[in-house]
Amino acid sequence: MTATTPHPLAPELRLVSARDLVWLIGSLLLVIAPHALRAPWWLTLLTLCLFTWRFYYALNRAPLPSRWLVLGVALVAMLGVWIEYRTLFGRQPGIVLLSLFAGLKLLETRSHRDAAVAAFLGYFLIITNFLYTQSMPTAALMGVALFAITTTLIGFSAPQRAPRANARTAALLLAHAAPAALVLFLLFPRVQGPLWGLPQDAYTGMTGLSETMSPGNLSSLAQSDAIAFRAEFEAELPPPVLRYWRGPVLWDFDGRTWSIGPGYLVRFEPPRGGRATYRYAVVLEPHNRHWLFALETAASVPERARMRFDGQLISLAPVRARMRYEVVSVVAPEAEEEHISTLRRALRVPPGFNPRAVALAAQWRAAAAPDDQVLLRAIDFFRAGGYAYTLEPPLLGAHSVDEFLFSTKAGFCEHFASAFTFLMRAAGIPARVVTGYQGGELNPIDRVFTVRQSEAHAWSEVYLRGRGWVRVDPTGLAVPGRIESGLARSVPAGEPLPLLMQQRLEWLRGMRYQWEALAHKWNLLVLGYNPERQRDLMSFVGMRDADWRNLTAVLFSVLGVLTLLLLAWSLGRLARPDPVQRAWSAFTRKLAERGVARAPHEGPRDYATRAARALPAAAWSILRIGALYIGLRYGRRSGARELARLRRRVRELRLV
Amino acid sequence: MIGAFLDRRPRLANWVYGFTPPERGTVVLVHRRVYIVPARLGWLFGATLVILLIGSINYALSLGFALTFLLAGMGLAGMVHTARNLARLAVSAGRAEPVFAGESAQFRLHLDGRSGFDRPAILARHIGSGAQLVVDLPAGGGAEVVLAVPARRRGWLPLGRVMLETRFPLGLFRSWSYVEPDARCLVYPRPERSPLPPSIAETAAGALRSPVPGNDDFAGLRGYQLSDSPRHVAWKAVARSDDMLTKQFTGEAAAELWLDWRLLAPGLGLESRLSRFAGWVLAAERSGAQYGLRLPGLEIAAGRGESHRGACLQALALYEGTP
C-alpha cells in the first residue's frame, strides 16, 4: 500500500520563505546590474519595482497578486519595450524583456519549484551579459552571480541550514565542477556558429573604420580608447615612420564623402624586392566588416582571406569575433604596373566642387610638366601652409576642400588626406585615399603591440609612372610630430584626448600595461578558443584530424573517469572514521586489553562507569574521557580544543 | 512509478533491493543500496543547459561555453553529492514503547552520519503508513527520527520498510534507499471502558465465592479513583479541601480481583473479550487492587504495579485464543 501523504521534499509543495527570496532577488540583481547600464532607465526602474513588490509580499505574508494583474503588468511591460525599441525581437529588447520576466516570475513564485525556475532563469541571464562583453571584470562579476544563484538553489533544498554552510557547499560544488568544466571546454566538439540568423542588432556597438570617410568621422573615432587590434612581432618592431596599418582604400569622391566603391578580388602574387621583412600575428577586435589590417605592404594573405585589387586584405566572413591571423609585410617592394581603367578611376573628381582647389592644381600643372614636380609643389604647399592639427575641426560647407585649404586651415587627418588627394586628381595625377591606423604602442610587459581606435588615420597614395603607388601622408607633411610622436603630442594642449593617452598619467599607464597584457592572454586563451584552436590542441596531443566522434569518445571517457574520482573521493571521506570516533576506538581498545571490553549494547556512559569501577586507579581519567566523548558526540560541544583534549587524554591514559 | 510497483511486490523488491528484511542491528547504507535518478527539476536544469549551449554556439560565446560547462559539471558533482548525502548512513532502530490498538506506535530510528560532513534534509518515510519526517544530521553526529505508525490491530507490529530520501544539495537529483530494520512494537488490545466486575475472592478450590467487602477497619485516605464506590468517599475531607479522597480499609487491600473469561457473556467474540479485558486491567490497576488474569490456557497470578499491568496487557495482546 502506498500512502498518499504529501511529499515533504517535493519542491512544488514547499513554500518559499523570505530568506529564500532575499537570496533569489539579490543574486538576480547581480546578474541584471550590468544590463541596467544599457537599458532605458524606466525599464530598469520597472524591473526593480517588480522585485520590491514581491519582497513586500514576502515580508507581509500577503497572498500574491492575481494572475490577471501579473498578466496585465506583463502586457504593459511589453508595450513599453515596443515603444522604446519598436520591436520585441532583437538583442537589447529581448534581454530587457527577459529581466522583466524574471521580476514577473517572482511575482507568481509561491513554491520552491517556481523559485528554482527563477534561479535557472538567472543562470540564463548570465549568458546574456556575455553578448555585450566577455572581459575579465564581467567574467568575475558573473562568477560571483553564479556562486550566489547556486547558494540560493542549495538554500531551497536545505531551508534549516545556515546560509554560510550553504555557501560553503556551493563553493565545494563549483570546485568539484571545475575539472569537468575544463574538460568539456577543451574537448566538447565545437561548431562554428551561428546556427541560424541572428537578430539585426546582434553586432551593433562595434567601433572601427567605415566604408566611407567624410569630414569629422575619423576625428570622432579618434576619441575612443578602444583597442582596434594587437600585433605580436616575431623579431624587432618597425620604426614609427613605417607603422602604417593599411585598411579600406577609398576611391570615389562625391564632393564631400569618400567611399570604397566597387572592387574585385585578385589572385595574390607576393611582391618582389623590398627593404625589410616583418612577420607578425594580428589579433583583430571584431568590427563587423570584412577588412583586415596589415603593415604596408602585405606580402602574404592570411587563411580564409583574399586580396582586393587595391591591396586591401579582405576576410571571407565579416569579423564578428576576435580574429587572429598571421601576415608577412615588406617595406617598399618593387613597383607594379596598374591597369589603365583603374588609373582613370583614380583621376575622377566631381564637377562643380572646390573651384579654388581646382584652379590651384591647374596652376601647378601649368608650371611643371612631370608628375613628380607637381607632387613636390603640392608637398611644399602643405609644409608651408601653416595648417593646424586638431581633434575638433571646424564645420565645413559644400566646398569642403576649398574651405579647409584656404579659410579654416585646421583639421584632422581626413581633411588633409581628402584635400591632398583631390588636389592630385585635379592636377591629373592618379590618387586615392587609404584609411587605417598609424602608430601603436608596445606593451613592455608582454611585448605586444597595441593599436587603438584613437590611432585611426587617413593618408594618400599617388601613382607615379615607374614608381607605382607611392604613399604621401599630408598630415605628416603639415604636422610632422603626428607620425613620430603620436596623436597626443601633436594636438594642442587642452583638447579632449582619451584618458589613457594623456601624458600626465604615467603611473596609470604602468598599471594599464599590466592589465592589458593580462587581458590579451585572456582573449587568446579563453575567448579565442574556437574550433580551429581545438583542432590545434588535438593534433598537439597526437590526435590528427579529430572529428566530433573522436572528440565525443575522448570527452566521455575523461568525464567518466572524473566522476569516478569524485565518487571515490566522497566514499573515501565516508570510509575514514571521524577523529572523535578514532579517539574513542583507541580508548576502547586500551580498556579491552585490560579485560574491560565494551558490550555492543553498552552506551558510552554505562561503559565508562563500568570501566572506572573495574580499574579504580584510572577511574578519574576514564570518566573524564567518557564525558568528553559524550559531549563531542551527542552534546552541543564541538571544536578543535575539545577534540584535542580527548585525544591527549586517550593517549596519556595509563592502565597498570 | 517503479517504486510503487515494487512496493506491491515485496519478494521482487527484496531481490531488486538486495536485502531480505528484517535486518538486525545497525544497517549501513552501502552505496549498492543507494539509488539515484534525476528529479523533475533536474530535467528542467538539463533543458536550461541545452538552451545555454545552443546560445553559446550561435553567438560564439566562449564564456557562454564556460558557463554551460561549469553548470554541467556542477550537475555532475551535485549527483555525487546527493548520493553521498545518504551513502554509508547507519540506521538503527530503537525501542518502541507498547501502545494500544487505535493509537500510533512511535518507532524510533537513529540515523548516524558517521562522517566528517553534515547531511542536511534527509527524509525518512514509512512506506506502509506514509508517516514521515525530515531531519538534518550534523557533521559527525546523528539524529533520531520518530515515525508515528498507526497501530490498528493488537499483537506485534513490525516496522516494515522505511525509505530514506534526499535531494540535497541542488534538488536536481533524488537519491533514496530502503531499510527494514528489525523493529517491532507491541500493540495491546483496544481497551473498552466498562465497569470492573465485582471483586472476587479466590478459594483454594477455585470456586466462586460471594464477594467479601473489605470495609472492616479504616486504614487511611487515598486519592479518589473513578472506580471507587461513592460510599467510600471521605466526604468530610473533601469538604475541607478540593481533592476527592477515598477512605481505605484494610480488608480491601487483601481482596484479589480476578478477571475471568467466564465473567463475560458467552456470545462475545475473541477481540471484544480481549478489549473488555484490557479495559478491566486498566481499571483494576487504577483502583489499586491486586488483580489476576484467567483466560483459557493462560493464567497470570494476581499482582499490581506497572510491570504487572504490562505483563497482563502483553498476554492479552499476544493471546491466540483456544484452539
PDB file of C-alpha atoms in Angstrom, chain B residues 76-323:
ATOM      1  CA  LEU B  76      27.501  16.009 -12.217  1.00  0.00           C
ATOM      2  CA  ALA B  77      29.109  16.948  -8.904  1.00  0.00           C
ATOM      3  CA  GLY B  78      25.627  17.540  -7.470  1.00  0.00           C
ATOM      4  CA  MET B  79      24.703  13.983  -8.386  1.00  0.00           C
ATOM      5  CA  VAL B  80      27.676  12.599  -6.471  1.00  0.00           C
ATOM      6  CA  HIS B  81      26.921  14.878  -3.527  1.00  0.00           C
ATOM      7  CA  THR B  82      23.284  13.783  -3.435  1.00  0.00           C
ATOM      8  CA  ALA B  83      24.299  10.129  -3.376  1.00  0.00           C
ATOM      9  CA  ARG B  84      26.913  10.922  -0.742  1.00  0.00           C
ATOM     10  CA  ASN B  85      24.280  12.509   1.449  1.00  0.00           C
ATOM     11  CA  LEU B  86      22.827   9.029   2.006  1.00  0.00           C
ATOM     12  CA  ALA B  87      25.788   6.750   1.417  1.00  0.00           C
ATOM     13  CA  ARG B  88      27.135   4.863   4.429  1.00  0.00           C
ATOM     14  CA  LEU B  89      24.461   6.261   6.646  1.00  0.00           C
ATOM     15  CA  ALA B  90      23.965   3.933   9.624  1.00  0.00           C
ATOM     16  CA  VAL B  91      20.386   3.237  10.606  1.00  0.00           C
ATOM     17  CA  SER B  92      19.446   1.508  13.837  1.00  0.00           C
ATOM     18  CA  ALA B  93      16.050   1.040  15.382  1.00  0.00           C
ATOM     19  CA  GLY B  94      15.385   1.969  18.981  1.00  0.00           C
ATOM     20  CA  ARG B  95      12.807   0.556  21.394  1.00  0.00           C
ATOM     21  CA  ALA B  96       9.214   1.298  20.603  1.00  0.00           C
ATOM     22  CA  GLU B  97       7.012   1.619  23.702  1.00  0.00           C
ATOM     23  CA  PRO B  98       3.865  -0.534  23.594  1.00  0.00           C
ATOM     24  CA  VAL B  99       0.684   1.218  22.561  1.00  0.00           C
ATOM     25  CA  PHE B 100      -2.980   0.354  22.456  1.00  0.00           C
ATOM     26  CA  ALA B 101      -4.629  -0.504  19.178  1.00  0.00           C
ATOM     27  CA  GLY B 102      -6.019   2.653  17.611  1.00  0.00           C
ATOM     28  CA  GLU B 103      -3.075   4.688  18.793  1.00  0.00           C
ATOM     29  CA  SER B 104       0.141   5.321  16.884  1.00  0.00           C
ATOM     30  CA  ALA B 105       3.249   3.286  17.506  1.00  0.00           C
ATOM     31  CA  GLN B 106       6.229   5.593  17.961  1.00  0.00           C
ATOM     32  CA  PHE B 107       9.108   3.907  16.177  1.00  0.00           C
ATOM     33  CA  ARG B 108      12.483   5.432  16.880  1.00  0.00           C
ATOM     34  CA  LEU B 109      15.128   5.269  14.192  1.00  0.00           C
ATOM     35  CA  HIS B 110      18.578   6.500  14.961  1.00  0.00           C
ATOM     36  CA  LEU B 111      20.385   7.830  11.877  1.00  0.00           C
ATOM     37  CA  ASP B 112      24.112   8.112  12.398  1.00  0.00           C
ATOM     38  CA  GLY B 113      26.003  10.180   9.846  1.00  0.00           C
ATOM     39  CA  ARG B 114      29.409   8.660  10.647  1.00  0.00           C
ATOM     40  CA  SER B 115      31.006  11.325   8.500  1.00  0.00           C
ATOM     41  CA  GLY B 116      33.011  14.487   8.764  1.00  0.00           C
ATOM     42  CA  PHE B 117      30.370  16.472   6.901  1.00  0.00           C
ATOM     43  CA  ASP B 118      26.773  17.226   7.739  1.00  0.00           C
ATOM     44  CA  ARG B 119      23.901  15.570   5.943  1.00  0.00           C
ATOM     45  CA  PRO B 120      21.006  18.006   5.676  1.00  0.00           C
ATOM     46  CA  ALA B 121      17.429  17.356   4.651  1.00  0.00           C
ATOM     47  CA  ILE B 122      17.089  13.610   4.886  1.00  0.00           C
ATOM     48  CA  LEU B 123      13.547  12.361   4.694  1.00  0.00           C
ATOM     49  CA  ALA B 124      12.564   9.188   6.493  1.00  0.00           C
ATOM     50  CA  ARG B 125       9.249   7.906   5.228  1.00  0.00           C
ATOM     51  CA  HIS B 126       7.374   4.885   6.419  1.00  0.00           C
ATOM     52  CA  ILE B 127       6.159   3.201   3.280  1.00  0.00           C
ATOM     53  CA  GLY B 128       3.145   1.488   4.799  1.00  0.00           C
ATOM     54  CA  SER B 129       1.580   4.432   6.564  1.00  0.00           C
ATOM     55  CA  GLY B 130       3.180   7.437   4.955  1.00  0.00           C
ATOM     56  CA  ALA B 131       4.454   8.691   8.298  1.00  0.00           C
ATOM     57  CA  GLN B 132       7.443  10.884   7.544  1.00  0.00           C
ATOM     58  CA  LEU B 133       9.939  13.287   8.987  1.00  0.00           C
ATOM     59  CA  VAL B 134      12.784  15.388   7.580  1.00  0.00           C
ATOM     60  CA  VAL B 135      15.949  15.626   9.667  1.00  0.00           C
ATOM     61  CA  ASP B 136      19.321  17.322   9.370  1.00  0.00           C
ATOM     62  CA  LEU B 137      22.280  15.306  10.589  1.00  0.00           C
ATOM     63  CA  PRO B 138      25.120  17.417  11.973  1.00  0.00           C
ATOM     64  CA  ALA B 139      28.702  16.667  10.994  1.00  0.00           C
ATOM     65  CA  GLY B 140      29.953  13.640  12.857  1.00  0.00           C
ATOM     66  CA  GLY B 141      26.656  13.208  14.648  1.00  0.00           C
ATOM     67  CA  GLY B 142      23.305  11.627  14.299  1.00  0.00           C
ATOM     68  CA  ALA B 143      19.664  12.347  14.736  1.00  0.00           C
ATOM     69  CA  GLU B 144      16.648  10.466  15.914  1.00  0.00           C
ATOM     70  CA  VAL B 145      13.553  10.070  13.812  1.00  0.00           C
ATOM     71  CA  VAL B 146      10.253   9.156  15.414  1.00  0.00           C
ATOM     72  CA  LEU B 147       7.813   7.630  12.969  1.00  0.00           C
ATOM     73  CA  ALA B 148       4.251   7.534  14.203  1.00  0.00           C
ATOM     74  CA  VAL B 149       2.812   4.413  12.614  1.00  0.00           C
ATOM     75  CA  PRO B 150      -0.884   3.806  13.276  1.00  0.00           C
ATOM     76  CA  ALA B 151      -1.392   0.555  15.194  1.00  0.00           C
ATOM     77  CA  ARG B 152      -4.656  -0.950  14.043  1.00  0.00           C
ATOM     78  CA  ARG B 153      -4.570  -4.461  15.414  1.00  0.00           C
ATOM     79  CA  ARG B 154      -3.231  -5.995  18.628  1.00  0.00           C
ATOM     80  CA  GLY B 155      -0.084  -8.102  18.564  1.00  0.00           C
ATOM     81  CA  TRP B 156       3.379  -7.380  17.275  1.00  0.00           C
ATOM     82  CA  LEU B 157       3.522  -4.549  14.772  1.00  0.00           C
ATOM     83  CA  PRO B 158       6.675  -4.795  12.656  1.00  0.00           C
ATOM     84  CA  LEU B 159       8.087  -1.502  11.442  1.00  0.00           C
ATOM     85  CA  GLY B 160       8.189  -2.558   7.825  1.00  0.00           C
ATOM     86  CA  ARG B 161      10.026  -0.837   5.033  1.00  0.00           C
ATOM     87  CA  VAL B 162      11.287   2.690   5.529  1.00  0.00           C
ATOM     88  CA  MET B 163      12.518   4.837   2.706  1.00  0.00           C
ATOM     89  CA  LEU B 164      15.303   7.358   3.270  1.00  0.00           C
ATOM     90  CA  GLU B 165      15.416  10.038   0.645  1.00  0.00           C
ATOM     91  CA  THR B 166      17.338  13.197  -0.045  1.00  0.00           C
ATOM     92  CA  ARG B 167      17.618  15.816  -2.769  1.00  0.00           C
ATOM     93  CA  PHE B 168      20.315  17.873  -1.195  1.00  0.00           C
ATOM     94  CA  PRO B 169      22.249  19.903  -2.351  1.00  0.00           C
ATOM     95  CA  LEU B 170      20.792  21.129  -5.644  1.00  0.00           C
ATOM     96  CA  GLY B 171      17.455  19.366  -5.814  1.00  0.00           C
ATOM     97  CA  LEU B 172      18.335  18.141  -9.292  1.00  0.00           C
ATOM     98  CA  PHE B 173      18.611  14.522  -8.276  1.00  0.00           C
ATOM     99  CA  ARG B 174      16.567  12.336  -5.995  1.00  0.00           C
ATOM    100  CA  SER B 175      18.505   9.736  -4.093  1.00  0.00           C
ATOM    101  CA  TRP B 176      16.852   7.128  -1.940  1.00  0.00           C
ATOM    102  CA  SER B 177      17.363   3.866  -0.141  1.00  0.00           C
ATOM    103  CA  TYR B 178      15.181   1.349   1.647  1.00  0.00           C
ATOM    104  CA  VAL B 179      15.769  -0.117   5.054  1.00  0.00           C
ATOM    105  CA  GLU B 180      13.707  -2.560   7.023  1.00  0.00           C
ATOM    106  CA  PRO B 181      15.242  -2.673  10.494  1.00  0.00           C
ATOM    107  CA  ASP B 182      14.256  -5.395  12.916  1.00  0.00           C
ATOM    108  CA  ALA B 183      11.967  -3.236  14.997  1.00  0.00           C
ATOM    109  CA  ARG B 184       8.555  -4.113  16.307  1.00  0.00           C
ATOM    110  CA  CYS B 185       6.075  -2.582  18.615  1.00  0.00           C
ATOM    111  CA  LEU B 186       3.728  -4.398  20.942  1.00  0.00           C
ATOM    112  CA  VAL B 187       0.144  -3.358  20.397  1.00  0.00           C
ATOM    113  CA  TYR B 188      -2.262  -4.007  23.277  1.00  0.00           C
ATOM    114  CA  PRO B 189      -5.917  -4.633  22.504  1.00  0.00           C
ATOM    115  CA  ARG B 190      -8.015  -1.538  22.274  1.00  0.00           C
ATOM    116  CA  PRO B 191      -9.292  -1.039  25.843  1.00  0.00           C
ATOM    117  CA  GLU B 192     -13.030  -0.951  26.243  1.00  0.00           C
ATOM    118  CA  ARG B 193     -14.408   1.268  29.001  1.00  0.00           C
ATOM    119  CA  SER B 194     -16.509  -0.849  31.217  1.00  0.00           C
ATOM    120  CA  PRO B 195     -17.082  -1.119  34.957  1.00  0.00           C
ATOM    121  CA  LEU B 196     -14.968  -3.611  36.798  1.00  0.00           C
ATOM    122  CA  PRO B 197     -16.604  -6.866  37.653  1.00  0.00           C
ATOM    123  CA  PRO B 198     -17.272  -7.266  41.356  1.00  0.00           C
ATOM    124  CA  SER B 199     -14.169  -8.316  43.259  1.00  0.00           C
ATOM    125  CA  ILE B 200     -13.930 -11.970  43.692  1.00  0.00           C
ATOM    126  CA  ALA B 201     -12.058 -13.673  46.424  1.00  0.00           C
ATOM    127  CA  GLU B 202     -10.447 -16.835  45.463  1.00  0.00           C
ATOM    128  CA  THR B 203     -10.815 -20.052  47.396  1.00  0.00           C
ATOM    129  CA  ALA B 204      -8.388 -22.833  47.288  1.00  0.00           C
ATOM    130  CA  ALA B 205     -10.810 -24.973  45.388  1.00  0.00           C
ATOM    131  CA  GLY B 206     -11.155 -22.350  42.733  1.00  0.00           C
ATOM    132  CA  ALA B 207     -14.890 -21.988  43.184  1.00  0.00           C
ATOM    133  CA  LEU B 208     -16.512 -18.616  43.158  1.00  0.00           C
ATOM    134  CA  ARG B 209     -17.485 -17.191  46.486  1.00  0.00           C
ATOM    135  CA  SER B 210     -19.676 -14.260  47.267  1.00  0.00           C
ATOM    136  CA  PRO B 211     -17.662 -11.079  47.469  1.00  0.00           C
ATOM    137  CA  VAL B 212     -16.421 -10.062  50.861  1.00  0.00           C
ATOM    138  CA  PRO B 213     -16.280  -6.322  51.207  1.00  0.00           C
ATOM    139  CA  GLY B 214     -13.032  -5.249  52.781  1.00  0.00           C
ATOM    140  CA  ASN B 215     -14.513  -2.421  54.757  1.00  0.00           C
ATOM    141  CA  ASP B 216     -13.808  -3.679  58.222  1.00  0.00           C
ATOM    142  CA  ASP B 217     -11.087  -1.396  59.511  1.00  0.00           C
ATOM    143  CA  PHE B 218     -10.423   2.166  58.431  1.00  0.00           C
ATOM    144  CA  ALA B 219      -6.773   2.372  57.339  1.00  0.00           C
ATOM    145  CA  GLY B 220      -6.423   5.889  55.923  1.00  0.00           C
ATOM    146  CA  LEU B 221      -7.196   8.141  52.970  1.00  0.00           C
ATOM    147  CA  ARG B 222      -6.012   7.911  49.394  1.00  0.00           C
ATOM    148  CA  GLY B 223      -6.736   9.768  46.138  1.00  0.00           C
ATOM    149  CA  TYR B 224     -10.132   9.168  44.550  1.00  0.00           C
ATOM    150  CA  GLN B 225     -10.304   6.933  41.522  1.00  0.00           C
ATOM    151  CA  LEU B 226     -13.174   6.625  39.156  1.00  0.00           C
ATOM    152  CA  SER B 227     -13.848   3.072  40.097  1.00  0.00           C
ATOM    153  CA  ASP B 228     -14.204   3.905  43.787  1.00  0.00           C
ATOM    154  CA  SER B 229     -17.609   3.448  45.302  1.00  0.00           C
ATOM    155  CA  PRO B 230     -19.254   6.709  46.325  1.00  0.00           C
ATOM    156  CA  ARG B 231     -19.908   5.101  49.680  1.00  0.00           C
ATOM    157  CA  HIS B 232     -16.149   5.159  50.408  1.00  0.00           C
ATOM    158  CA  VAL B 233     -15.565   8.770  49.524  1.00  0.00           C
ATOM    159  CA  ALA B 234     -14.392  10.769  52.523  1.00  0.00           C
ATOM    160  CA  TRP B 235     -16.931  13.496  52.096  1.00  0.00           C
ATOM    161  CA  LYS B 236     -15.864  15.372  55.232  1.00  0.00           C
ATOM    162  CA  ALA B 237     -12.298  15.561  53.999  1.00  0.00           C
ATOM    163  CA  VAL B 238     -13.490  16.608  50.548  1.00  0.00           C
ATOM    164  CA  ALA B 239     -15.392  19.486  52.091  1.00  0.00           C
ATOM    165  CA  ARG B 240     -12.175  20.736  53.670  1.00  0.00           C
ATOM    166  CA  SER B 241     -10.057  20.554  50.502  1.00  0.00           C
ATOM    167  CA  ASP B 242     -10.624  20.396  46.765  1.00  0.00           C
ATOM    168  CA  ASP B 243      -9.292  16.870  46.387  1.00  0.00           C
ATOM    169  CA  MET B 244     -11.577  13.922  46.232  1.00  0.00           C
ATOM    170  CA  LEU B 245     -10.367  11.390  48.778  1.00  0.00           C
ATOM    171  CA  THR B 246     -11.359   7.851  49.332  1.00  0.00           C
ATOM    172  CA  LYS B 247     -11.370   6.073  52.649  1.00  0.00           C
ATOM    173  CA  GLN B 248      -9.294   2.949  52.557  1.00  0.00           C
ATOM    174  CA  PHE B 249      -9.955  -0.076  54.631  1.00  0.00           C
ATOM    175  CA  THR B 250      -7.583  -2.885  55.463  1.00  0.00           C
ATOM    176  CA  GLY B 251      -9.893  -5.536  54.165  1.00  0.00           C
ATOM    177  CA  GLU B 252      -9.815  -4.070  50.637  1.00  0.00           C
ATOM    178  CA  ALA B 253      -6.058  -4.390  50.278  1.00  0.00           C
ATOM    179  CA  ALA B 254      -6.322  -8.049  50.871  1.00  0.00           C
ATOM    180  CA  ALA B 255      -9.031  -8.515  48.254  1.00  0.00           C
ATOM    181  CA  GLU B 256      -7.914 -10.067  44.969  1.00  0.00           C
ATOM    182  CA  LEU B 257      -9.627  -9.170  41.763  1.00  0.00           C
ATOM    183  CA  TRP B 258      -9.753 -11.982  39.296  1.00  0.00           C
ATOM    184  CA  LEU B 259     -10.530 -11.058  35.741  1.00  0.00           C
ATOM    185  CA  ASP B 260     -12.009 -14.234  34.447  1.00  0.00           C
ATOM    186  CA  TRP B 261     -13.031 -15.282  30.961  1.00  0.00           C
ATOM    187  CA  ARG B 262     -16.184 -16.803  32.414  1.00  0.00           C
ATOM    188  CA  LEU B 263     -17.419 -13.429  33.644  1.00  0.00           C
ATOM    189  CA  LEU B 264     -18.167 -12.456  30.081  1.00  0.00           C
ATOM    190  CA  ALA B 265     -21.195 -13.326  28.062  1.00  0.00           C
ATOM    191  CA  PRO B 266     -20.546 -16.470  26.039  1.00  0.00           C
ATOM    192  CA  GLY B 267     -21.620 -14.964  22.721  1.00  0.00           C
ATOM    193  CA  LEU B 268     -18.923 -12.299  22.757  1.00  0.00           C
ATOM    194  CA  GLY B 269     -16.158 -12.555  20.100  1.00  0.00           C
ATOM    195  CA  LEU B 270     -12.478 -13.020  20.967  1.00  0.00           C
ATOM    196  CA  GLU B 271     -11.410  -9.455  20.100  1.00  0.00           C
ATOM    197  CA  SER B 272     -14.294  -7.916  22.040  1.00  0.00           C
ATOM    198  CA  ARG B 273     -13.456 -10.069  25.037  1.00  0.00           C
ATOM    199  CA  LEU B 274      -9.810  -9.001  24.892  1.00  0.00           C
ATOM    200  CA  SER B 275     -10.827  -5.368  24.563  1.00  0.00           C
ATOM    201  CA  ARG B 276     -13.045  -5.711  27.613  1.00  0.00           C
ATOM    202  CA  PHE B 277     -10.195  -7.402  29.484  1.00  0.00           C
ATOM    203  CA  ALA B 278      -7.776  -4.635  28.551  1.00  0.00           C
ATOM    204  CA  GLY B 279     -10.250  -2.076  29.875  1.00  0.00           C
ATOM    205  CA  TRP B 280     -10.582  -4.087  33.097  1.00  0.00           C
ATOM    206  CA  VAL B 281      -6.810  -4.308  33.531  1.00  0.00           C
ATOM    207  CA  LEU B 282      -6.522  -0.538  33.281  1.00  0.00           C
ATOM    208  CA  ALA B 283      -9.394  -0.002  35.676  1.00  0.00           C
ATOM    209  CA  ALA B 284      -8.101  -2.571  38.123  1.00  0.00           C
ATOM    210  CA  GLU B 285      -4.634  -1.020  38.098  1.00  0.00           C
ATOM    211  CA  ARG B 286      -6.186   2.371  38.772  1.00  0.00           C
ATOM    212  CA  SER B 287      -8.248   1.038  41.629  1.00  0.00           C
ATOM    213  CA  GLY B 288      -5.090  -0.131  43.313  1.00  0.00           C
ATOM    214  CA  ALA B 289      -6.391  -3.621  43.806  1.00  0.00           C
ATOM    215  CA  GLN B 290      -4.482  -6.830  43.370  1.00  0.00           C
ATOM    216  CA  TYR B 291      -5.681  -8.442  40.191  1.00  0.00           C
ATOM    217  CA  GLY B 292      -5.028 -11.503  38.158  1.00  0.00           C
ATOM    218  CA  LEU B 293      -5.981 -12.801  34.755  1.00  0.00           C
ATOM    219  CA  ARG B 294      -7.608 -16.063  33.955  1.00  0.00           C
ATOM    220  CA  LEU B 295      -8.136 -16.957  30.337  1.00  0.00           C
ATOM    221  CA  PRO B 296      -8.474 -20.354  28.705  1.00  0.00           C
ATOM    222  CA  GLY B 297      -4.958 -21.739  28.597  1.00  0.00           C
ATOM    223  CA  LEU B 298      -3.471 -18.742  30.375  1.00  0.00           C
ATOM    224  CA  GLU B 299      -3.356 -17.599  33.936  1.00  0.00           C
ATOM    225  CA  ILE B 300      -1.460 -14.683  35.452  1.00  0.00           C
ATOM    226  CA  ALA B 301      -1.169 -14.571  39.197  1.00  0.00           C
ATOM    227  CA  ALA B 302      -2.617 -11.614  40.983  1.00  0.00           C
ATOM    228  CA  GLY B 303      -0.396  -8.620  41.429  1.00  0.00           C
ATOM    229  CA  ARG B 304      -0.239  -4.924  40.810  1.00  0.00           C
ATOM    230  CA  GLY B 305       2.098  -2.217  39.523  1.00  0.00           C
ATOM    231  CA  GLU B 306       3.477  -1.098  36.207  1.00  0.00           C
ATOM    232  CA  SER B 307       5.243  -4.318  35.256  1.00  0.00           C
ATOM    233  CA  HIS B 308       2.293  -6.485  36.260  1.00  0.00           C
ATOM    234  CA  ARG B 309      -0.010  -4.362  34.206  1.00  0.00           C
ATOM    235  CA  GLY B 310       2.414  -4.620  31.272  1.00  0.00           C
ATOM    236  CA  ALA B 311       2.597  -8.386  31.601  1.00  0.00           C
ATOM    237  CA  CYS B 312      -1.184  -8.670  31.656  1.00  0.00           C
ATOM    238  CA  LEU B 313      -1.638  -6.417  28.647  1.00  0.00           C
ATOM    239  CA  GLN B 314       1.126  -8.216  26.747  1.00  0.00           C
ATOM    240  CA  ALA B 315      -0.553 -11.538  27.428  1.00  0.00           C
ATOM    241  CA  LEU B 316      -3.799 -10.096  26.110  1.00  0.00           C
ATOM    242  CA  ALA B 317      -2.054  -8.614  23.080  1.00  0.00           C
ATOM    243  CA  LEU B 318      -0.489 -11.887  22.111  1.00  0.00           C
ATOM    244  CA  TYR B 319      -3.356 -14.167  23.192  1.00  0.00           C
ATOM    245  CA  GLU B 320      -4.129 -16.643  20.471  1.00  0.00           C
ATOM    246  CA  GLY B 321      -7.380 -17.983  21.862  1.00  0.00           C
ATOM    247  CA  THR B 322      -8.205 -21.615  22.441  1.00  0.00           C
ATOM    248  CA  PRO B 323      -7.813 -23.963  19.560  1.00  0.00           C
TER     249      PRO B 323
END
